[in-house]
XYZ file of C-alpha atoms in Angstrom:
360
model
C 76.323 92.764 117.654
C 77.110 89.229 116.906
C 80.680 88.435 118.167
C 83.636 86.671 116.251
C 83.593 83.056 115.656
C 87.354 81.600 115.036
C 86.019 78.413 114.461
C 83.760 79.841 111.746
C 86.279 81.676 110.469
C 88.562 78.864 110.043
C 85.831 77.168 107.968
C 85.661 79.910 105.444
C 89.321 79.392 104.598
C 89.593 75.371 104.848
C 88.880 74.551 101.395
C 92.342 75.817 100.227
C 94.367 75.935 103.293
C 95.185 72.620 105.304
C 95.022 72.663 108.997
C 98.764 72.306 109.499
C 99.283 75.402 107.192
C 97.192 77.813 109.744
C 99.816 79.800 111.547
C 99.598 79.525 115.504
C 98.690 83.331 115.656
C 95.018 83.027 113.625
C 93.559 81.979 116.920
C 92.484 85.521 118.756
C 93.188 86.389 122.179
C 89.607 86.655 123.504
C 88.297 90.223 123.831
C 86.059 91.429 126.671
C 82.505 91.934 127.198
C 83.323 95.704 127.394
C 85.053 95.912 124.097
C 82.540 94.195 122.407
C 79.912 96.526 123.789
C 82.182 99.805 123.026
C 82.650 98.706 119.305
C 79.006 97.989 118.563
C 78.360 101.407 119.973
C 80.818 102.849 117.671
C 79.639 100.569 114.968
C 75.983 101.867 115.388
C 77.363 105.441 115.530
C 79.162 104.801 112.125
C 75.965 103.558 110.545
C 74.028 106.674 112.167
C 76.421 108.654 110.356
C 75.832 106.943 106.971
C 72.161 106.932 107.550
C 71.233 110.578 108.454
C 72.979 112.622 105.609
C 73.099 109.966 103.231
C 69.325 108.827 103.463
C 67.488 111.684 105.158
C 69.332 114.654 105.199
C 70.388 115.080 101.820
C 67.221 114.954 100.114
C 65.749 117.778 102.144
C 68.569 119.983 101.078
C 68.181 119.092 97.351
C 64.526 120.024 97.710
C 65.451 123.441 99.290
C 68.465 124.460 96.854
C 67.232 123.025 93.783
C 63.163 122.213 94.188
C 62.804 121.614 90.315
C 65.408 118.932 89.950
C 65.501 117.579 93.640
C 66.041 113.848 92.534
C 68.797 114.672 90.389
C 70.727 116.401 93.067
C 69.860 114.077 95.577
C 71.218 111.222 93.389
C 74.137 113.080 92.712
C 75.057 113.883 96.062
C 74.557 110.044 97.023
C 76.682 109.115 94.122
C 79.462 111.457 95.048
C 79.495 110.023 98.919
C 79.848 106.584 97.562
C 82.553 107.552 95.032
C 84.621 109.585 97.543
C 84.483 106.445 99.886
C 85.467 103.871 97.315
C 88.185 105.917 96.205
C 89.791 106.934 99.562
C 89.133 103.600 101.519
C 92.282 102.171 100.023
C 94.758 105.109 100.599
C 93.308 105.128 104.276
C 93.449 101.761 104.759
C 97.332 101.970 104.174
C 97.974 105.050 106.146
C 96.120 103.274 109.146
C 98.168 100.206 108.855
C 101.312 102.435 109.072
C 100.417 104.142 111.870
C 103.304 103.880 113.960
C 101.810 104.132 117.476
C 100.871 100.842 118.951
C 98.577 102.504 121.588
C 95.273 103.189 119.846
C 96.257 102.678 116.539
C 92.836 102.384 115.223
C 90.981 104.227 117.671
C 92.798 107.638 116.742
C 91.572 106.977 113.170
C 87.846 106.619 114.477
C 87.956 109.497 116.440
C 89.828 111.367 113.571
C 87.033 110.395 111.031
C 83.828 111.365 113.625
C 85.962 114.396 113.866
C 86.303 114.922 109.985
C 82.691 114.441 109.445
C 81.257 116.182 112.221
C 82.126 119.870 111.251
C 81.047 119.825 107.369
C 77.981 117.722 108.789
C 76.910 120.756 110.861
C 77.759 123.310 108.461
C 75.929 121.963 104.906
C 72.549 122.390 106.334
C 73.221 126.313 106.566
C 74.424 126.392 102.644
C 72.296 127.472 100.065
C 74.656 126.792 96.897
C 74.878 123.285 96.080
C 78.185 123.043 94.877
C 79.417 124.307 98.233
C 77.036 121.398 99.789
C 78.517 118.995 97.152
C 82.018 119.981 98.825
C 80.931 119.644 102.292
C 79.423 116.061 101.659
C 82.539 115.063 100.051
C 84.004 115.963 103.410
C 81.739 114.025 105.524
C 82.214 110.820 102.993
C 86.021 111.261 104.027
C 85.167 111.037 107.625
C 83.246 108.240 106.867
C 85.569 106.510 105.100
C 88.152 106.868 107.870
C 85.849 105.434 110.454
C 84.996 102.349 108.243
C 88.739 101.691 107.515
C 89.669 102.069 111.388
C 86.456 99.629 112.714
C 86.963 97.297 109.998
C 90.911 96.940 110.868
C 89.906 96.630 114.679
C 87.560 93.422 113.781
C 90.337 92.015 111.459
C 92.937 92.705 114.181
C 90.806 90.371 116.583
C 90.346 87.672 114.028
C 93.579 88.424 113.920
C 95.211 89.769 110.668
C 98.693 89.879 109.508
C 99.025 93.644 109.487
C 101.552 93.310 106.577
C 98.651 91.963 104.280
C 97.116 95.318 103.166
C 100.599 96.044 101.641
C 101.432 92.525 100.121
C 98.292 91.048 99.258
C 97.399 92.667 96.003
C 95.233 89.907 94.219
C 91.725 89.009 94.977
C 90.545 85.931 96.094
C 89.178 83.609 93.393
C 85.598 83.292 93.167
C 85.590 79.628 92.375
C 87.801 78.948 95.728
C 86.006 81.100 97.889
C 82.120 81.067 96.850
C 80.978 81.635 100.424
C 83.165 84.892 100.650
C 81.833 86.297 97.612
C 77.720 85.097 98.131
C 78.254 87.206 101.507
C 79.434 90.335 99.749
C 76.881 90.092 97.089
C 74.062 89.903 100.035
C 75.409 92.688 101.652
C 75.852 95.060 98.552
C 71.996 94.235 97.571
C 70.678 94.591 101.204
C 72.684 97.805 102.012
C 71.472 99.096 97.985
C 67.709 98.266 98.819
C 67.673 99.790 101.877
C 69.507 103.128 100.589
C 66.913 102.887 97.498
C 63.838 102.816 100.088
C 64.996 105.717 102.556
C 66.930 108.133 100.063
C 63.745 109.738 98.634
C 61.427 108.986 101.665
C 61.167 113.105 102.174
C 60.169 113.336 98.779
C 57.559 110.401 99.070
C 56.207 112.332 102.047
C 55.998 115.419 100.751
C 55.155 114.742 96.891
C 53.002 111.501 97.495
C 51.345 111.641 100.787
C 50.798 115.496 100.866
C 51.719 115.852 104.497
C 51.352 119.297 106.020
C 54.922 119.131 107.297
C 57.132 116.431 105.703
C 60.003 117.817 108.074
C 58.200 116.831 111.183
C 56.966 113.795 109.635
C 60.474 112.758 108.411
C 61.662 113.353 111.892
C 58.863 110.864 113.501
C 59.892 108.112 110.831
C 63.333 108.569 111.731
C 63.093 108.171 115.458
C 60.690 105.407 114.984
C 63.343 103.744 112.506
C 66.735 104.191 114.946
C 64.600 103.016 118.106
C 63.534 99.562 116.008
C 67.170 99.460 114.634
C 68.363 99.654 118.091
C 66.558 97.296 119.397
C 67.197 94.280 116.998
C 71.201 95.384 116.740
C 71.160 94.299 120.211
C 68.545 91.316 120.197
C 69.853 89.581 116.600
C 73.605 89.594 118.063
C 72.609 87.894 121.164
C 70.280 85.247 119.445
C 73.035 84.545 116.736
C 75.380 83.983 119.209
C 73.106 82.215 121.400
C 72.054 79.693 118.480
C 74.932 79.851 116.414
C 73.200 80.730 113.411
C 74.097 83.490 110.734
C 72.002 82.637 107.349
C 68.340 82.912 108.893
C 69.227 86.223 110.479
C 70.358 87.965 107.218
C 67.567 86.191 105.230
C 64.870 87.708 108.268
C 66.486 91.077 108.191
C 65.899 91.425 104.355
C 62.333 89.893 104.495
C 61.517 92.499 107.070
C 63.265 95.286 105.065
C 61.474 94.054 101.849
C 58.122 93.849 103.564
C 58.652 97.633 104.671
C 59.141 98.503 100.844
C 56.470 96.395 99.694
C 53.970 98.010 102.087
C 54.869 101.600 101.009
C 54.096 100.495 97.337
C 50.759 98.763 98.058
C 49.255 101.218 100.703
C 50.950 104.969 100.281
C 49.399 106.446 103.352
C 51.011 108.017 106.656
C 49.722 104.988 108.952
C 51.544 102.518 106.716
C 54.496 104.802 106.765
C 54.908 104.652 110.492
C 54.634 100.469 110.275
C 57.302 100.585 107.501
C 59.348 102.562 109.397
C 59.381 99.825 112.382
C 59.727 96.947 110.066
C 62.749 98.717 108.035
C 64.497 99.369 111.514
C 64.138 95.909 112.983
C 65.515 94.599 109.527
C 68.406 96.858 109.017
C 69.569 96.762 112.949
C 69.155 92.652 112.680
C 71.243 93.126 109.653
C 73.862 95.302 111.391
C 74.008 93.047 114.331
C 74.973 89.752 112.310
C 76.399 90.736 108.893
C 79.620 91.751 109.976
C 80.273 88.472 111.836
C 79.211 86.551 109.026
C 81.540 87.928 106.581
C 84.253 87.924 109.187
C 83.322 83.881 109.405
C 84.190 83.834 105.651
C 87.155 85.429 105.125
C 89.072 83.406 102.774
C 92.941 83.486 104.282
C 94.544 84.272 107.466
C 97.347 86.181 105.451
C 94.631 88.623 103.799
C 92.024 89.024 106.367
C 92.271 92.691 106.408
C 92.402 93.181 102.740
C 89.521 90.947 102.238
C 87.455 92.636 105.102
C 87.903 95.686 103.642
C 86.923 94.732 100.336
C 83.742 93.880 101.572
C 82.959 96.861 103.451
C 83.821 99.174 100.476
C 81.784 97.000 98.074
C 78.455 97.986 99.970
C 79.154 101.611 98.757
C 78.830 100.736 95.299
C 76.797 103.661 94.053
C 74.012 101.285 92.870
C 71.015 103.300 94.862
C 71.346 106.418 93.252
C 71.656 105.032 89.946
C 68.513 102.821 90.337
C 66.684 105.800 92.213
C 67.075 108.478 89.395
C 66.261 105.896 86.651
C 63.135 104.696 88.335
C 61.740 108.020 89.243
C 62.654 109.314 85.831
C 60.343 106.785 84.029
C 57.869 105.608 86.539
C 56.852 106.743 90.230
C 57.345 106.133 94.310
C 55.480 102.861 93.872
C 57.754 101.596 91.271
C 60.938 102.557 93.200
C 59.710 100.763 96.490
C 58.802 97.674 94.293
C 62.421 97.751 93.033
C 63.729 98.031 96.432
C 62.166 95.349 97.810
C 63.300 93.123 94.771
C 66.936 94.173 95.793
C 66.583 93.674 99.503
C 64.788 90.378 98.902
C 67.300 89.410 96.374
C 70.330 90.181 99.026
C 68.333 87.627 101.670
C 68.384 84.744 98.751
C 72.021 85.282 98.387
C 72.934 84.352 101.768
C 71.411 80.760 101.241
C 74.105 80.102 98.425
C 76.622 80.219 101.365
C 77.107 76.494 102.131
C 79.917 76.630 105.170
C 78.092 78.659 107.506
C 75.005 77.878 109.489
């Protein structure tokens, strides 16, 4: 994972704040290498929590409980997850900021979030009623929201953040004043949505298009390939991004790799192509995870509202674009069209990052 760059962070706000206006506390105290590794592990764990139920498990459950309407049920569950996160993040953010304990204030919320998600996550696969499944998935999403808020706050604390900002800053940064911040947000939303479009319906692609004998085992193989590739570039991308002091090229490369994976599935719907696509998708998403958070942190507009602004970006990525796009495309076309759309969305996210002018 790429580390935070205070110099870039100050550049992100320089358009509106004179140097004299920057408080002395805006320069963070150095964090240890151990802290960075522990944080990277927690962040990767969060994305596993998002990916496994949201992008793989939901499709299997939907096919089991409602085979006639599996695409609709899967799309509903993914949209439900996104809506729960969007609604709960502001409330959890305030509670997290107001937690009185100075020791492990953020970590306690991370642990609570993982615990909240783990129990229903373990139970959801045993259910046959889709209403109960929907309730359990909502609780998993609530746990995801707690982890997202706490990890985002930990990043903002290291930048550092005015801890009162989430309570007092109620207006959004002006797009005209901070175009880089909003382009970074757009890039993240598009790349995340494209990845979700490409992976949510993968189980159905394996069973309905490729006709594999055992889609469960085939999906497991692709997940393992995806995770290994993702873990490799989540380390390598952060190291190289810090060494070369570059952010945009890594985000663009991440989008290109994922777009290539989707195009490959659209052009060659075969099992061999699926394994290659899993490698490309994992390499791209791992690189995206390792660099994107540092890019956004570099562009936070104001030292007094960093917590709010970082939370806004992390929340925006959960706008339910993927389930809406997936349901619409599969209702009128097929999986080749779905993967073409996914590729276009991710490549658009890669292009958006080059609209950012004040970060290399």
